[in-house]
Amino acid sequence: MAIDCMVTRNNNMTSKEDQEYETNKTNKPLIFDASLMKNESNIPSQFIWPDHEKPNCASVTSELQVPLIDLSGVLSNDPIEIKKATSLVNEACSKHGFFLVINHGVDTNLIKNAHVYMDKFFELPLCEKQKAQRKIGEHCGYASSFIGRFSSKLPWKETLSFQYSAEEGSSHIVEHYFQRTMGENFSHLGKVYQDYCNAMSTLSLGIMELLGLSLGVSKNHFKEFFQENESIMRLNYYPTCQKPELTLGTGPHCDPTSLTILHQDSVGGLQVFVDNEWHSITPNFNAFVVNIGDTFMALSNGRYKSCLHRALVNNKIPRKSLAFFLCPNKDKVVTPPIELVDSNNPRIYPDFTWQALLEFTQKQYRADMNTLQTFSIWLQETQA
């Protein structure tokens, strides 16, 4: 998951060049039309990654050993199961920030429908999808490989991102988005993804209870912090690529958000960088992949890790995923609870709002694995 997140040059502040359309030799804008690009044997240079970041398709990647957290006992308040789950979560999040959850309470038919309608959207002609075209400097809308924002190391994917809010009075925000951007014929998609986001918000608040307990703070501390979350939902489509060894579906990155809840289809491609090597996470339809983002790393005062990950493409089957990025309400100040700060564990990051970090990644910095550290330095310098 990423909000346009890729590892790039050391000086990652965006330039004017990055914000203009990349053109080809005939001065026509580069267009990523998946229906055409999937058959392209000579992929455009803008999609070719540097040698040190290209995937090694010839090697066998070992599977990351991530804990499988059974939430049935947690949801039923079984103290033994809660203790077991918090221990597993603490171990995983202290090392790499990834774990899986099963028996999560999310309706299976809702998950299936979310995948079905994702297929329907990405199968539309490009001109139809562009009705929801994302504007430069914004984080929501349809994006075909982020062309127009960056000029190199482009990801081999299409995305549709939209805002979700758990605030009172915003109960139809997703439905209204689809009606407003795509038209009344897409009202049913809006209803499906409104319900899906509601389920993800509920699930993420339950996970926040676990995270609170695992860190030794109040069970409700983080849950209450995210109660009126203003989150982001993203549909990811990775078309087949004739030269998968040259490009990436999503470049190496750490999510700048708080928590990501990902549902993969049956096609593998997600990899996590742990112990100096890439590991895969095998798709499991019955499980959600959960990972810590930069914002929660700051909330935990660095105790829990926001880990480097990426997505690969292949030349046989397109890959799709559903990503819910939990984000706090824009007015919330990101600061760790007092239990996580002492003489042995001083503050690592300054106070900030999610809105400030989001704007930083959208307008000033091409997010990568150093986003939080760079943002913290930038924030302290601007406030000095």
PDB file of C-alpha atoms in Angstrom, residues 254-371:
ATOM      1  CA  CYS A 254       6.652   2.687   4.050  1.00  0.00           C
ATOM      2  CA  ASP A 255       3.033   3.786   4.360  1.00  0.00           C
ATOM      3  CA  PRO A 256       2.804   7.335   5.755  1.00  0.00           C
ATOM      4  CA  THR A 257      -0.674   6.568   7.152  1.00  0.00           C
ATOM      5  CA  SER A 258      -1.453   4.949  10.522  1.00  0.00           C
ATOM      6  CA  LEU A 259      -2.602   1.427   9.727  1.00  0.00           C
ATOM      7  CA  THR A 260      -3.180  -0.410   6.451  1.00  0.00           C
ATOM      8  CA  ILE A 261      -5.707  -3.229   6.118  1.00  0.00           C
ATOM      9  CA  LEU A 262      -5.124  -5.020   2.830  1.00  0.00           C
ATOM     10  CA  HIS A 263      -7.120  -7.757   1.138  1.00  0.00           C
ATOM     11  CA  GLN A 264      -5.271  -9.498  -1.689  1.00  0.00           C
ATOM     12  CA  ASP A 265      -6.722 -11.519  -4.524  1.00  0.00           C
ATOM     13  CA  SER A 266      -5.232 -14.938  -5.244  1.00  0.00           C
ATOM     14  CA  VAL A 267      -2.282 -13.554  -7.238  1.00  0.00           C
ATOM     15  CA  GLY A 268       0.900 -13.051  -5.236  1.00  0.00           C
ATOM     16  CA  GLY A 269       3.092  -9.976  -5.465  1.00  0.00           C
ATOM     17  CA  LEU A 270       3.330  -8.337  -2.031  1.00  0.00           C
ATOM     18  CA  GLN A 271       6.848  -8.373  -0.578  1.00  0.00           C
ATOM     19  CA  VAL A 272       8.299  -7.065   2.695  1.00  0.00           C
ATOM     20  CA  PHE A 273      11.950  -6.169   3.358  1.00  0.00           C
ATOM     21  CA  VAL A 274      13.088  -7.869   6.574  1.00  0.00           C
ATOM     22  CA  ASP A 275      16.618  -8.850   7.676  1.00  0.00           C
ATOM     23  CA  ASN A 276      18.093  -7.290   4.528  1.00  0.00           C
ATOM     24  CA  GLU A 277      16.107  -9.376   2.069  1.00  0.00           C
ATOM     25  CA  TRP A 278      12.701  -9.416   0.399  1.00  0.00           C
ATOM     26  CA  HIS A 279      10.058 -11.857   1.650  1.00  0.00           C
ATOM     27  CA  SER A 280       6.663 -12.610   0.139  1.00  0.00           C
ATOM     28  CA  ILE A 281       3.293 -12.684   1.882  1.00  0.00           C
ATOM     29  CA  THR A 282       1.162 -15.441   0.371  1.00  0.00           C
ATOM     30  CA  PRO A 283      -2.448 -14.433  -0.421  1.00  0.00           C
ATOM     31  CA  ASN A 284      -5.096 -15.807   1.934  1.00  0.00           C
ATOM     32  CA  PHE A 285      -8.690 -14.928   1.049  1.00  0.00           C
ATOM     33  CA  ASN A 286      -9.818 -15.516   4.636  1.00  0.00           C
ATOM     34  CA  ALA A 287      -7.263 -13.112   6.074  1.00  0.00           C
ATOM     35  CA  PHE A 288      -6.470  -9.414   5.989  1.00  0.00           C
ATOM     36  CA  VAL A 289      -2.865  -8.248   5.871  1.00  0.00           C
ATOM     37  CA  VAL A 290      -2.330  -5.538   8.488  1.00  0.00           C
ATOM     38  CA  ASN A 291       0.712  -3.293   8.645  1.00  0.00           C
ATOM     39  CA  ILE A 292       1.852  -0.350  10.727  1.00  0.00           C
ATOM     40  CA  GLY A 293       2.306   3.022   8.991  1.00  0.00           C
ATOM     41  CA  ASP A 294       4.527   6.006   9.749  1.00  0.00           C
ATOM     42  CA  THR A 295       1.835   7.887  11.667  1.00  0.00           C
ATOM     43  CA  PHE A 296       1.320   5.027  14.113  1.00  0.00           C
ATOM     44  CA  MET A 297       5.068   4.579  14.419  1.00  0.00           C
ATOM     45  CA  ALA A 298       5.114   8.168  15.677  1.00  0.00           C
ATOM     46  CA  LEU A 299       2.146   7.474  17.981  1.00  0.00           C
ATOM     47  CA  SER A 300       4.051   4.550  19.490  1.00  0.00           C
ATOM     48  CA  ASN A 301       7.174   6.717  19.886  1.00  0.00           C
ATOM     49  CA  GLY A 302       9.052   4.408  17.548  1.00  0.00           C
ATOM     50  CA  ARG A 303       8.242   1.216  19.457  1.00  0.00           C
ATOM     51  CA  TYR A 304       6.362  -0.246  16.476  1.00  0.00           C
ATOM     52  CA  LYS A 305       7.887  -0.265  13.001  1.00  0.00           C
ATOM     53  CA  SER A 306       6.624   1.001   9.690  1.00  0.00           C
ATOM     54  CA  CYS A 307       8.321  -1.469   7.365  1.00  0.00           C
ATOM     55  CA  LEU A 308       9.540  -1.293   3.774  1.00  0.00           C
ATOM     56  CA  HIS A 309       7.356  -3.189   1.288  1.00  0.00           C
ATOM     57  CA  ARG A 310       6.630  -3.306  -2.442  1.00  0.00           C
ATOM     58  CA  ALA A 311       4.394  -4.966  -5.052  1.00  0.00           C
ATOM     59  CA  LEU A 312       5.594  -6.984  -8.042  1.00  0.00           C
ATOM     60  CA  VAL A 313       3.834  -7.589 -11.360  1.00  0.00           C
ATOM     61  CA  ASN A 314       3.909 -10.616 -13.650  1.00  0.00           C
ATOM     62  CA  ASN A 315       3.336 -11.453 -17.316  1.00  0.00           C
ATOM     63  CA  LYS A 316       0.490 -13.936 -16.844  1.00  0.00           C
ATOM     64  CA  ILE A 317      -2.267 -12.724 -14.515  1.00  0.00           C
ATOM     65  CA  PRO A 318      -3.295  -9.215 -13.414  1.00  0.00           C
ATOM     66  CA  ARG A 319      -3.257  -8.624  -9.664  1.00  0.00           C
ATOM     67  CA  LYS A 320      -5.787  -6.651  -7.612  1.00  0.00           C
ATOM     68  CA  SER A 321      -6.025  -5.602  -3.983  1.00  0.00           C
ATOM     69  CA  LEU A 322      -8.211  -3.576  -1.644  1.00  0.00           C
ATOM     70  CA  ALA A 323      -6.376  -1.227   0.717  1.00  0.00           C
ATOM     71  CA  PHE A 324      -7.941   0.694   3.600  1.00  0.00           C
ATOM     72  CA  PHE A 325      -5.599   3.298   5.076  1.00  0.00           C
ATOM     73  CA  LEU A 326      -6.638   4.277   8.576  1.00  0.00           C
ATOM     74  CA  CYS A 327      -5.963   7.961   9.254  1.00  0.00           C
ATOM     75  CA  PRO A 328      -6.887  10.130  12.242  1.00  0.00           C
ATOM     76  CA  ASN A 329      -9.289  13.029  12.081  1.00  0.00           C
ATOM     77  CA  LYS A 330      -7.478  16.009  10.527  1.00  0.00           C
ATOM     78  CA  ASP A 331      -7.682  17.980  13.779  1.00  0.00           C
ATOM     79  CA  LYS A 332      -6.069  15.279  15.925  1.00  0.00           C
ATOM     80  CA  VAL A 333      -2.516  15.925  17.116  1.00  0.00           C
ATOM     81  CA  VAL A 334      -0.245  12.911  16.667  1.00  0.00           C
ATOM     82  CA  THR A 335       1.599  12.542  19.965  1.00  0.00           C
ATOM     83  CA  PRO A 336       2.497   9.362  21.915  1.00  0.00           C
ATOM     84  CA  PRO A 337       0.779   8.536  25.221  1.00  0.00           C
ATOM     85  CA  ILE A 338       2.765   9.405  28.328  1.00  0.00           C
ATOM     86  CA  GLU A 339       3.262   5.699  29.110  1.00  0.00           C
ATOM     87  CA  LEU A 340       5.558   5.395  26.096  1.00  0.00           C
ATOM     88  CA  VAL A 341       7.833   8.321  26.958  1.00  0.00           C
ATOM     89  CA  ASP A 342      10.425   8.288  29.757  1.00  0.00           C
ATOM     90  CA  SER A 343      14.122   8.928  30.369  1.00  0.00           C
ATOM     91  CA  ASN A 344      15.048   5.698  28.611  1.00  0.00           C
ATOM     92  CA  ASN A 345      12.622   6.350  25.756  1.00  0.00           C
ATOM     93  CA  PRO A 346      12.633  10.094  24.992  1.00  0.00           C
ATOM     94  CA  ARG A 347      10.443  11.607  22.294  1.00  0.00           C
ATOM     95  CA  ILE A 348      11.628  10.717  18.774  1.00  0.00           C
ATOM     96  CA  TYR A 349       9.193  12.698  16.633  1.00  0.00           C
ATOM     97  CA  PRO A 350       7.590  16.131  17.100  1.00  0.00           C
ATOM     98  CA  ASP A 351       3.847  16.611  17.427  1.00  0.00           C
ATOM     99  CA  PHE A 352       2.054  16.924  14.093  1.00  0.00           C
ATOM    100  CA  THR A 353      -1.336  16.502  12.452  1.00  0.00           C
ATOM    101  CA  TRP A 354      -2.045  13.892   9.795  1.00  0.00           C
ATOM    102  CA  GLN A 355      -3.194  16.694   7.506  1.00  0.00           C
ATOM    103  CA  ALA A 356       0.283  18.250   7.646  1.00  0.00           C
ATOM    104  CA  LEU A 357       2.029  14.954   6.836  1.00  0.00           C
ATOM    105  CA  LEU A 358      -0.430  14.215   4.016  1.00  0.00           C
ATOM    106  CA  GLU A 359       0.142  17.612   2.412  1.00  0.00           C
ATOM    107  CA  PHE A 360       3.898  17.125   2.757  1.00  0.00           C
ATOM    108  CA  THR A 361       3.733  13.844   0.805  1.00  0.00           C
ATOM    109  CA  GLN A 362       1.372  15.258  -1.812  1.00  0.00           C
ATOM    110  CA  LYS A 363       2.966  18.625  -2.493  1.00  0.00           C
ATOM    111  CA  GLN A 364       6.578  18.653  -1.325  1.00  0.00           C
ATOM    112  CA  TYR A 365       8.038  15.184  -0.986  1.00  0.00           C
ATOM    113  CA  ARG A 366       7.846  11.965  -2.952  1.00  0.00           C
ATOM    114  CA  ALA A 367       7.163   9.598  -0.099  1.00  0.00           C
ATOM    115  CA  ASP A 368       9.669   6.817   0.569  1.00  0.00           C
ATOM    116  CA  MET A 369      11.126   4.853   3.470  1.00  0.00           C
ATOM    117  CA  ASN A 370      12.509   8.044   5.046  1.00  0.00           C
ATOM    118  CA  THR A 371       9.308  10.083   4.912  1.00  0.00           C
TER     119      THR A 371
END
